[in-house]
Amino acid sequence: MKKIDELKVAALAGGVGGAKLIVGLRNVLPEGQLTAIVNTGDDFEHFGLRICPDLDTVCYSLAGVADALHGWGVKDETWHVLDQLRQLEAPSWFALGDRDLALHLERTRLLAEGNRLTLVTKAICRKLEVSTAVLPMCDQVAPTLIRLKDGRVLGFQEYFVGERFEPLIDEIILPEASNLSMTTEVAEALRNADLIVICPSNPWVSIAPILNVPGVREQVSSKIIIAVSPIINGAALKGPAAKMFAELGIEASASNVLAHYGELVDGFVYDNQEDENLTITSSKGIILFKTNTIMKETHEKNNLAVDVLCLGLKLFNENN
Ligand code: GDP
Ligand code: CA
């Protein structure tokens, strides 16, 4: 029988929703027990700089410097560069804060020296005094593309930020998996994990890209997996998750998040505010757990992390 502080956890995450639970897990687990595996499908190049929005949100959140108001970028940010870009009538649709820009400059420099994104992220985490292992889902560039109903195909940030996720989506296009490979670091984290947590991140554009990396789905399938719903009473707390469900012809609901993960999950955590109790459509004996999943304050992040870990521990001990 393991105890809760002996669990090794790998958490799959996107940006805002993912980062909140990652912080909770970091707060309640002993050091060294948590690895965050983060979506890089949103990454893009802007002014020649490599920008990794989800990795940055997770790293800034763990470093305690995230801008909680926006959900992205650094708190107490200044915007001199952006102001000047506007004056120059240069592209300013993607808001780059001055401090944030420094990170993109340094990451781009380290990548240009030939370093892998995994090691660059490790170096940046060290400088930000983040001790949690934060891994990009892979080292290759792996852009998620959005095909719109009007026929255009946009990079994720062009759709999400540039067009404020207003156009209707026809299809989400993930990169050809055969062009991607799992890093040794991700493979090791998954192999060593007792528990996989799928954070309350967007299932389509944050979690699916991670599971698309060859080997990841297979490796996590052999573990106990707990997923937390990002959809509460048919709505997303932030971002396009619910809108994406609707446009892909699926009603946005916690039960459809569960149906989407299907056979993968062993335990599913959803919100107290759901009007109805979920029913299980999968053949597997999934354990459902209803609790507060809205994480504004630190104690809410920590409490949800404890709920997720207790459920995971129970399932782990039953199966080992
Ligand atoms: P993004 O990459 O910044 O869009 O972030 P994620 O994919 O990690 O998270 C987006 C999802 O997080 C949205 O569907 C939100 O509904 C969900 N979300 C944000 N905050 C919370 C929260 O406090 N609790 C829950 N359950 N979901 C949240
Ligand atoms: Ca994202």
GROMACS .gro file of C-alpha atoms and ligand atoms in nm:
model
  349
    1MET     CA    1   0.000   0.000   0.000
    2LYS     CA    2   0.138   0.337  -0.102
    3LYS     CA    3   0.074   0.655   0.092
    4ILE     CA    4  -0.034   0.975  -0.076
    5ASP     CA    5   0.309   1.138  -0.047
    6GLU     CA    6   0.470   0.837  -0.214
    7LEU     CA    7   0.269   0.873  -0.535
    8LYS     CA    8   0.465   0.969  -0.843
    9VAL     CA    9   0.241   1.181  -1.062
   10ALA     CA   10   0.260   1.287  -1.426
   11ALA     CA   11   0.008   1.557  -1.512
   12LEU     CA   12  -0.094   1.641  -1.870
   13ALA     CA   13  -0.178   2.007  -1.910
   14GLY     CA   14  -0.246   2.298  -2.142
   15GLY     CA   15  -0.231   2.655  -2.019
   16VAL     CA   16  -0.469   2.828  -1.780
   17GLY     CA   17  -0.685   2.540  -1.649
   18GLY     CA   18  -0.392   2.301  -1.646
   19ALA     CA   19  -0.154   2.537  -1.468
   20LYS     CA   20  -0.393   2.590  -1.177
   21LEU     CA   21  -0.414   2.221  -1.094
   22ILE     CA   22  -0.039   2.177  -1.153
   23VAL     CA   23   0.023   2.443  -0.888
   24GLY     CA   24  -0.214   2.262  -0.648
   25LEU     CA   25  -0.040   1.930  -0.709
   26ARG     CA   26   0.301   2.094  -0.659
   27ASN     CA   27   0.181   2.247  -0.330
   28VAL     CA   28   0.055   1.922  -0.180
   29LEU     CA   29   0.310   1.668  -0.311
   30PRO     CA   30   0.663   1.632  -0.176
   31GLU     CA   31   0.931   1.774  -0.406
   32GLY     CA   32   1.031   1.544  -0.689
   33GLN     CA   33   0.699   1.356  -0.710
   34LEU     CA   34   0.538   1.564  -0.987
   35THR     CA   35   0.615   1.602  -1.358
   36ALA     CA   36   0.407   1.833  -1.578
   37ILE     CA   37   0.383   1.730  -1.943
   38VAL     CA   38   0.266   2.033  -2.135
   39ASN     CA   39   0.103   2.095  -2.472
   40THR     CA   40   0.318   2.269  -2.731
   41GLY     CA   41   0.059   2.255  -3.011
   42ASP     CA   42  -0.012   2.626  -2.950
   43ASP     CA   43   0.351   2.725  -3.007
   44PHE     CA   44   0.429   2.959  -3.289
   45GLU     CA   45   0.689   3.191  -3.427
   46HIS     CA   46   0.643   3.566  -3.403
   47PHE     CA   47   0.910   3.821  -3.500
   48GLY     CA   48   1.137   3.520  -3.536
   49LEU     CA   49   1.085   3.425  -3.170
   50ARG     CA   50   0.965   3.087  -3.048
   51ILE     CA   51   0.662   3.142  -2.828
   52CYS     CA   52   0.527   2.856  -2.615
   53PRO     CA   53   0.210   2.990  -2.450
   54ASP     CA   54   0.113   2.682  -2.248
   55LEU     CA   55   0.465   2.606  -2.125
   56ASP     CA   56   0.501   2.969  -2.021
   57THR     CA   57   0.167   2.974  -1.837
   58VAL     CA   58   0.267   2.661  -1.644
   59CYS     CA   59   0.619   2.790  -1.567
   60TYR     CA   60   0.505   3.141  -1.468
   61SER     CA   61   0.231   2.989  -1.249
   62LEU     CA   62   0.476   2.758  -1.072
   63ALA     CA   63   0.718   3.050  -1.029
   64GLY     CA   64   0.438   3.255  -0.870
   65VAL     CA   65   0.478   3.534  -1.127
   66ALA     CA   66   0.179   3.461  -1.352
   67ASP     CA   67  -0.070   3.735  -1.428
   68ALA     CA   68  -0.381   3.583  -1.271
   69LEU     CA   69  -0.605   3.851  -1.422
   70HIS     CA   70  -0.526   3.770  -1.786
   71GLY     CA   71  -0.443   3.405  -1.728
   72TRP     CA   72  -0.131   3.448  -1.941
   73GLY     CA   73   0.191   3.646  -1.919
   74VAL     CA   74   0.372   3.792  -1.619
   75LYS     CA   75   0.222   4.001  -1.340
   76ASP     CA   76   0.331   4.364  -1.299
   77GLU     CA   77   0.416   4.359  -1.669
   78THR     CA   78   0.510   4.670  -1.868
   79TRP     CA   79   0.422   4.717  -2.236
   80HIS     CA   80   0.681   4.954  -2.385
   81VAL     CA   81   0.773   4.721  -2.671
   82LEU     CA   82   0.409   4.663  -2.763
   83ASP     CA   83   0.338   5.037  -2.757
   84GLN     CA   84   0.630   5.097  -2.987
   85LEU     CA   85   0.522   4.816  -3.220
   86ARG     CA   86   0.182   4.982  -3.248
   87GLN     CA   87   0.344   5.314  -3.330
   88LEU     CA   88   0.546   5.142  -3.602
   89GLU     CA   89   0.226   4.977  -3.726
   90ALA     CA   90   0.398   4.642  -3.683
   91PRO     CA   91   0.187   4.333  -3.603
   92SER     CA   92   0.052   4.384  -3.251
   93TRP     CA   93  -0.230   4.128  -3.237
   94PHE     CA   94  -0.030   3.908  -3.001
   95ALA     CA   95   0.038   4.102  -2.681
   96LEU     CA   96   0.402   4.063  -2.586
   97GLY     CA   97   0.486   4.215  -2.250
   98ASP     CA   98   0.838   4.341  -2.189
   99ARG     CA   99   0.931   4.081  -1.928
  100ASP     CA  100   0.761   3.805  -2.120
  101LEU     CA  101   0.956   3.909  -2.429
  102ALA     CA  102   1.283   3.855  -2.245
  103LEU     CA  103   1.190   3.491  -2.194
  104HIS     CA  104   1.104   3.446  -2.563
  105LEU     CA  105   1.435   3.608  -2.662
  106GLU     CA  106   1.634   3.381  -2.434
  107ARG     CA  107   1.445   3.066  -2.535
  108THR     CA  108   1.498   3.149  -2.902
  109ARG     CA  109   1.869   3.207  -2.843
  110LEU     CA  110   1.910   2.877  -2.660
  111LEU     CA  111   1.717   2.690  -2.932
  112ALA     CA  112   1.928   2.855  -3.202
  113GLU     CA  113   2.238   2.716  -3.027
  114GLY     CA  114   2.095   2.372  -3.103
  115ASN     CA  115   1.950   2.288  -2.762
  116ARG     CA  116   1.634   2.078  -2.740
  117LEU     CA  117   1.317   2.252  -2.616
  118THR     CA  118   1.309   2.009  -2.320
  119LEU     CA  119   1.651   2.126  -2.202
  120VAL     CA  120   1.581   2.490  -2.279
  121THR     CA  121   1.265   2.467  -2.067
  122LYS     CA  122   1.463   2.302  -1.789
  123ALA     CA  123   1.719   2.583  -1.797
  124ILE     CA  124   1.447   2.849  -1.791
  125CYS     CA  125   1.271   2.676  -1.500
  126ARG     CA  126   1.595   2.678  -1.305
  127LYS     CA  127   1.632   3.052  -1.360
  128LEU     CA  128   1.268   3.109  -1.258
  129GLU     CA  129   1.335   2.896  -0.947
  130VAL     CA  130   1.078   2.637  -1.049
  131SER     CA  131   1.180   2.302  -0.906
  132THR     CA  132   0.892   2.099  -1.053
  133ALA     CA  133   0.987   1.907  -1.368
  134VAL     CA  134   0.812   2.078  -1.659
  135LEU     CA  135   0.841   1.893  -1.991
  136PRO     CA  136   0.720   1.998  -2.333
  137MET     CA  137   0.518   1.715  -2.489
  138CYS     CA  138   0.791   1.676  -2.753
  139ASP     CA  139   1.095   1.857  -2.891
  140GLN     CA  140   0.972   1.889  -3.249
  141VAL     CA  141   0.759   2.178  -3.367
  142ALA     CA  142   0.407   2.029  -3.360
  143PRO     CA  143   0.152   2.295  -3.453
  144THR     CA  144  -0.221   2.237  -3.408
  145LEU     CA  145  -0.409   2.386  -3.703
  146ILE     CA  146  -0.771   2.495  -3.709
  147ARG     CA  147  -0.976   2.450  -4.026
  148LEU     CA  148  -1.261   2.699  -4.020
  149LYS     CA  149  -1.606   2.656  -4.170
  150ASP     CA  150  -1.516   2.937  -4.413
  151GLY     CA  151  -1.238   2.716  -4.553
  152ARG     CA  152  -0.938   2.897  -4.404
  153VAL     CA  153  -0.676   2.703  -4.210
  154LEU     CA  154  -0.522   2.901  -3.924
  155GLY     CA  155  -0.246   2.836  -3.675
  156PHE     CA  156  -0.387   2.802  -3.325
  157GLN     CA  157  -0.280   3.148  -3.200
  158GLU     CA  158  -0.408   3.319  -3.515
  159TYR     CA  159  -0.748   3.160  -3.444
  160PHE     CA  160  -0.740   3.199  -3.067
  161VAL     CA  161  -0.584   3.541  -3.023
  162GLY     CA  162  -0.589   3.692  -3.373
  163GLU     CA  163  -0.956   3.610  -3.436
  164ARG     CA  164  -1.060   3.584  -3.067
  165PHE     CA  165  -1.189   3.230  -3.144
  166GLU     CA  166  -1.495   3.383  -3.312
  167PRO     CA  167  -1.501   3.194  -3.649
  168LEU     CA  168  -1.677   2.859  -3.661
  169ILE     CA  169  -1.450   2.555  -3.650
  170ASP     CA  170  -1.478   2.272  -3.897
  171GLU     CA  171  -1.185   2.056  -3.792
  172ILE     CA  172  -0.889   2.053  -3.557
  173ILE     CA  173  -0.584   1.925  -3.740
  174LEU     CA  174  -0.306   1.771  -3.534
  175PRO     CA  175   0.035   1.713  -3.691
  176GLU     CA  176   0.121   1.382  -3.851
  177ALA     CA  177   0.219   1.171  -3.550
  178SER     CA  178   0.496   0.997  -3.742
  179ASN     CA  179   0.682   1.330  -3.755
  180LEU     CA  180   0.689   1.351  -3.376
  181SER     CA  181   0.868   1.147  -3.116
  182MET     CA  182   0.838   1.108  -2.743
  183THR     CA  183   1.141   1.244  -2.558
  184THR     CA  184   1.337   1.024  -2.320
  185GLU     CA  185   1.230   1.261  -2.041
  186VAL     CA  186   0.857   1.218  -2.113
  187ALA     CA  187   0.901   0.842  -2.153
  188GLU     CA  188   1.080   0.820  -1.818
  189ALA     CA  189   0.822   1.037  -1.638
  190LEU     CA  190   0.536   0.825  -1.772
  191ARG     CA  191   0.715   0.500  -1.695
  192ASN     CA  192   0.784   0.607  -1.336
  193ALA     CA  193   0.438   0.752  -1.273
  194ASP     CA  194   0.194   0.575  -1.044
  195LEU     CA  195  -0.080   0.813  -1.145
  196ILE     CA  196  -0.159   1.017  -1.456
  197VAL     CA  197  -0.366   1.331  -1.408
  198ILE     CA  198  -0.543   1.485  -1.706
  199CYS     CA  199  -0.583   1.844  -1.590
  200PRO     CA  200  -0.900   2.048  -1.658
  201SER     CA  201  -0.754   2.163  -1.988
  202ASN     CA  202  -0.917   2.187  -2.328
  203PRO     CA  203  -0.961   1.823  -2.441
  204TRP     CA  204  -0.932   1.912  -2.811
  205VAL     CA  205  -0.643   2.154  -2.830
  206SER     CA  206  -0.451   2.100  -2.506
  207ILE     CA  207  -0.478   1.729  -2.419
  208ALA     CA  208  -0.532   1.569  -2.762
  209PRO     CA  209  -0.200   1.706  -2.898
  210ILE     CA  210  -0.012   1.546  -2.606
  211LEU     CA  211  -0.186   1.212  -2.658
  212ASN     CA  212  -0.105   1.239  -3.030
  213VAL     CA  213   0.271   1.212  -2.965
  214PRO     CA  214   0.361   0.851  -3.052
  215GLY     CA  215   0.380   0.630  -2.747
  216VAL     CA  216   0.214   0.866  -2.501
  217ARG     CA  217  -0.136   0.720  -2.525
  218GLU     CA  218   0.001   0.366  -2.498
  219GLN     CA  219   0.221   0.450  -2.199
  220VAL     CA  220  -0.049   0.631  -2.005
  221SER     CA  221  -0.310   0.361  -2.078
  222SER     CA  222  -0.128   0.115  -1.856
  223LYS     CA  223  -0.152   0.354  -1.558
  224ILE     CA  224  -0.429   0.480  -1.334
  225ILE     CA  225  -0.564   0.795  -1.500
  226ILE     CA  226  -0.775   1.062  -1.332
  227ALA     CA  227  -0.926   1.337  -1.549
  228VAL     CA  228  -1.078   1.662  -1.423
  229SER     CA  229  -1.356   1.823  -1.628
  230PRO     CA  230  -1.288   2.169  -1.771
  231ILE     CA  231  -1.658   2.196  -1.855
  232ILE     CA  232  -1.896   2.297  -1.577
  233ASN     CA  233  -2.269   2.307  -1.644
  234GLY     CA  234  -2.221   2.314  -2.019
  235ALA     CA  235  -1.975   2.603  -2.015
  236ALA     CA  236  -1.602   2.658  -2.009
  237LEU     CA  237  -1.471   2.887  -1.737
  238LYS     CA  238  -1.247   3.047  -1.997
  239GLY     CA  239  -1.164   2.997  -2.363
  240PRO     CA  240  -1.321   2.807  -2.651
  241ALA     CA  241  -1.364   2.454  -2.511
  242ALA     CA  242  -1.746   2.461  -2.494
  243LYS     CA  243  -1.772   2.645  -2.826
  244MET     CA  244  -1.548   2.381  -2.986
  245PHE     CA  245  -1.764   2.098  -2.857
  246ALA     CA  246  -2.075   2.265  -3.002
  247GLU     CA  247  -1.915   2.334  -3.340
  248LEU     CA  248  -1.789   1.978  -3.363
  249GLY     CA  249  -2.149   1.866  -3.316
  250ILE     CA  250  -2.118   1.748  -2.955
  251GLU     CA  251  -2.308   1.903  -2.667
  252ALA     CA  252  -2.064   2.064  -2.424
  253SER     CA  253  -2.104   1.879  -2.096
  254ALA     CA  254  -1.892   1.708  -1.834
  255SER     CA  255  -2.035   1.373  -1.945
  256ASN     CA  256  -1.919   1.437  -2.299
  257VAL     CA  257  -1.572   1.523  -2.170
  258LEU     CA  258  -1.578   1.185  -1.999
  259ALA     CA  259  -1.712   1.017  -2.315
  260HIS     CA  260  -1.435   1.188  -2.513
  261TYR     CA  261  -1.164   1.036  -2.290
  262GLY     CA  262  -1.356   0.711  -2.299
  263GLU     CA  263  -1.166   0.398  -2.205
  264LEU     CA  264  -0.859   0.599  -2.109
  265VAL     CA  265  -0.976   0.721  -1.768
  266ASP     CA  266  -1.025   0.531  -1.443
  267GLY     CA  267  -1.152   0.821  -1.237
  268PHE     CA  268  -1.335   1.137  -1.340
  269VAL     CA  269  -1.366   1.447  -1.126
  270TYR     CA  270  -1.641   1.697  -1.201
  271ASP     CA  271  -1.792   2.000  -1.038
  272ASN     CA  272  -2.037   2.030  -0.751
  273GLN     CA  273  -2.223   2.289  -0.954
  274GLU     CA  274  -2.326   2.033  -1.217
  275ASP     CA  275  -2.703   2.007  -1.199
  276GLU     CA  276  -2.707   1.637  -1.264
  277ASN     CA  277  -2.505   1.344  -1.149
  278LEU     CA  278  -2.308   1.194  -1.434
  279THR     CA  279  -2.382   0.857  -1.577
  280ILE     CA  280  -2.117   0.632  -1.724
  281THR     CA  281  -2.130   0.535  -2.088
  282SER     CA  282  -1.797   0.351  -2.095
  283SER     CA  283  -1.778  -0.022  -2.036
  284LYS     CA  284  -1.494   0.030  -1.792
  285GLY     CA  285  -1.573   0.072  -1.422
  286ILE     CA  286  -1.498   0.442  -1.395
  287ILE     CA  287  -1.516   0.604  -1.053
  288LEU     CA  288  -1.691   0.941  -1.054
  289PHE     CA  289  -1.614   1.207  -0.797
  290LYS     CA  290  -1.804   1.531  -0.751
  291THR     CA  291  -1.629   1.819  -0.577
  292ASN     CA  292  -1.544   2.188  -0.610
  293THR     CA  293  -1.326   2.215  -0.920
  294ILE     CA  294  -1.325   2.594  -0.952
  295MET     CA  295  -0.976   2.709  -0.863
  296LYS     CA  296  -0.954   3.079  -0.794
  297GLU     CA  297  -0.765   3.076  -0.466
  298THR     CA  298  -0.465   2.870  -0.361
  299HIS     CA  299  -0.666   2.664  -0.113
  300GLU     CA  300  -0.905   2.564  -0.394
  301LYS     CA  301  -0.614   2.447  -0.610
  302ASN     CA  302  -0.471   2.252  -0.316
  303ASN     CA  303  -0.807   2.100  -0.217
  304LEU     CA  304  -0.877   1.982  -0.572
  305ALA     CA  305  -0.524   1.839  -0.593
  306VAL     CA  306  -0.587   1.645  -0.270
  307ASP     CA  307  -0.922   1.515  -0.403
  308VAL     CA  308  -0.756   1.402  -0.727
  309LEU     CA  309  -0.467   1.236  -0.541
  310CYS     CA  310  -0.696   1.058  -0.290
  311LEU     CA  311  -0.905   0.916  -0.573
  312GLY     CA  312  -0.589   0.819  -0.762
  313LEU     CA  313  -0.434   0.659  -0.455
  314LYS     CA  314  -0.746   0.453  -0.385
  315LEU     CA  315  -0.749   0.323  -0.743
  316PHE     CA  316  -0.373   0.267  -0.742
  317ASN     CA  317  -0.383   0.062  -0.422
  318GLU     CA  318  -0.680  -0.141  -0.547
  319ASN     CA  319  -0.488  -0.230  -0.863
  320ASN     CA  320  -0.138  -0.291  -0.726
  321GDP     P1  321  -0.534   2.721  -2.228
  321GDP     O1  322  -0.430   2.644  -2.303
  321GDP     O2  323  -0.482   2.847  -2.167
  321GDP     O3  324  -0.663   2.734  -2.301
  321GDP     O4  325  -0.564   2.635  -2.100
  321GDP     P2  326  -0.614   2.489  -2.075
  321GDP     O5  327  -0.644   2.413  -2.197
  321GDP     O6  328  -0.522   2.427  -1.974
  321GDP     O7  329  -0.747   2.521  -1.997
  321GDP     C1  330  -0.862   2.571  -2.059
  321GDP     C2  331  -0.979   2.512  -1.990
  321GDP     O8  332  -0.961   2.528  -1.850
  321GDP     C3  333  -1.112   2.576  -2.021
  321GDP     O9  334  -1.194   2.480  -2.081
  321GDP     C4  335  -1.168   2.618  -1.885
  321GDP    O10  336  -1.305   2.588  -1.871
  321GDP     C5  337  -1.087   2.534  -1.791
  321GDP     N1  338  -1.065   2.596  -1.662
  321GDP     C6  339  -1.006   2.716  -1.636
  321GDP     N2  340  -1.004   2.738  -1.503
  321GDP     C7  341  -1.063   2.630  -1.445
  321GDP     C8  342  -1.090   2.594  -1.309
  321GDP    O11  343  -1.062   2.667  -1.214
  321GDP     N3  344  -1.154   2.475  -1.290
  321GDP     C9  345  -1.191   2.391  -1.393
  321GDP     N4  346  -1.251   2.277  -1.364
  321GDP     N5  347  -1.163   2.422  -1.521
  321GDP    C10  348  -1.101   2.539  -1.545
  322CA      CA  349  -0.321   2.661  -2.486
   0.00000   0.00000   0.00000
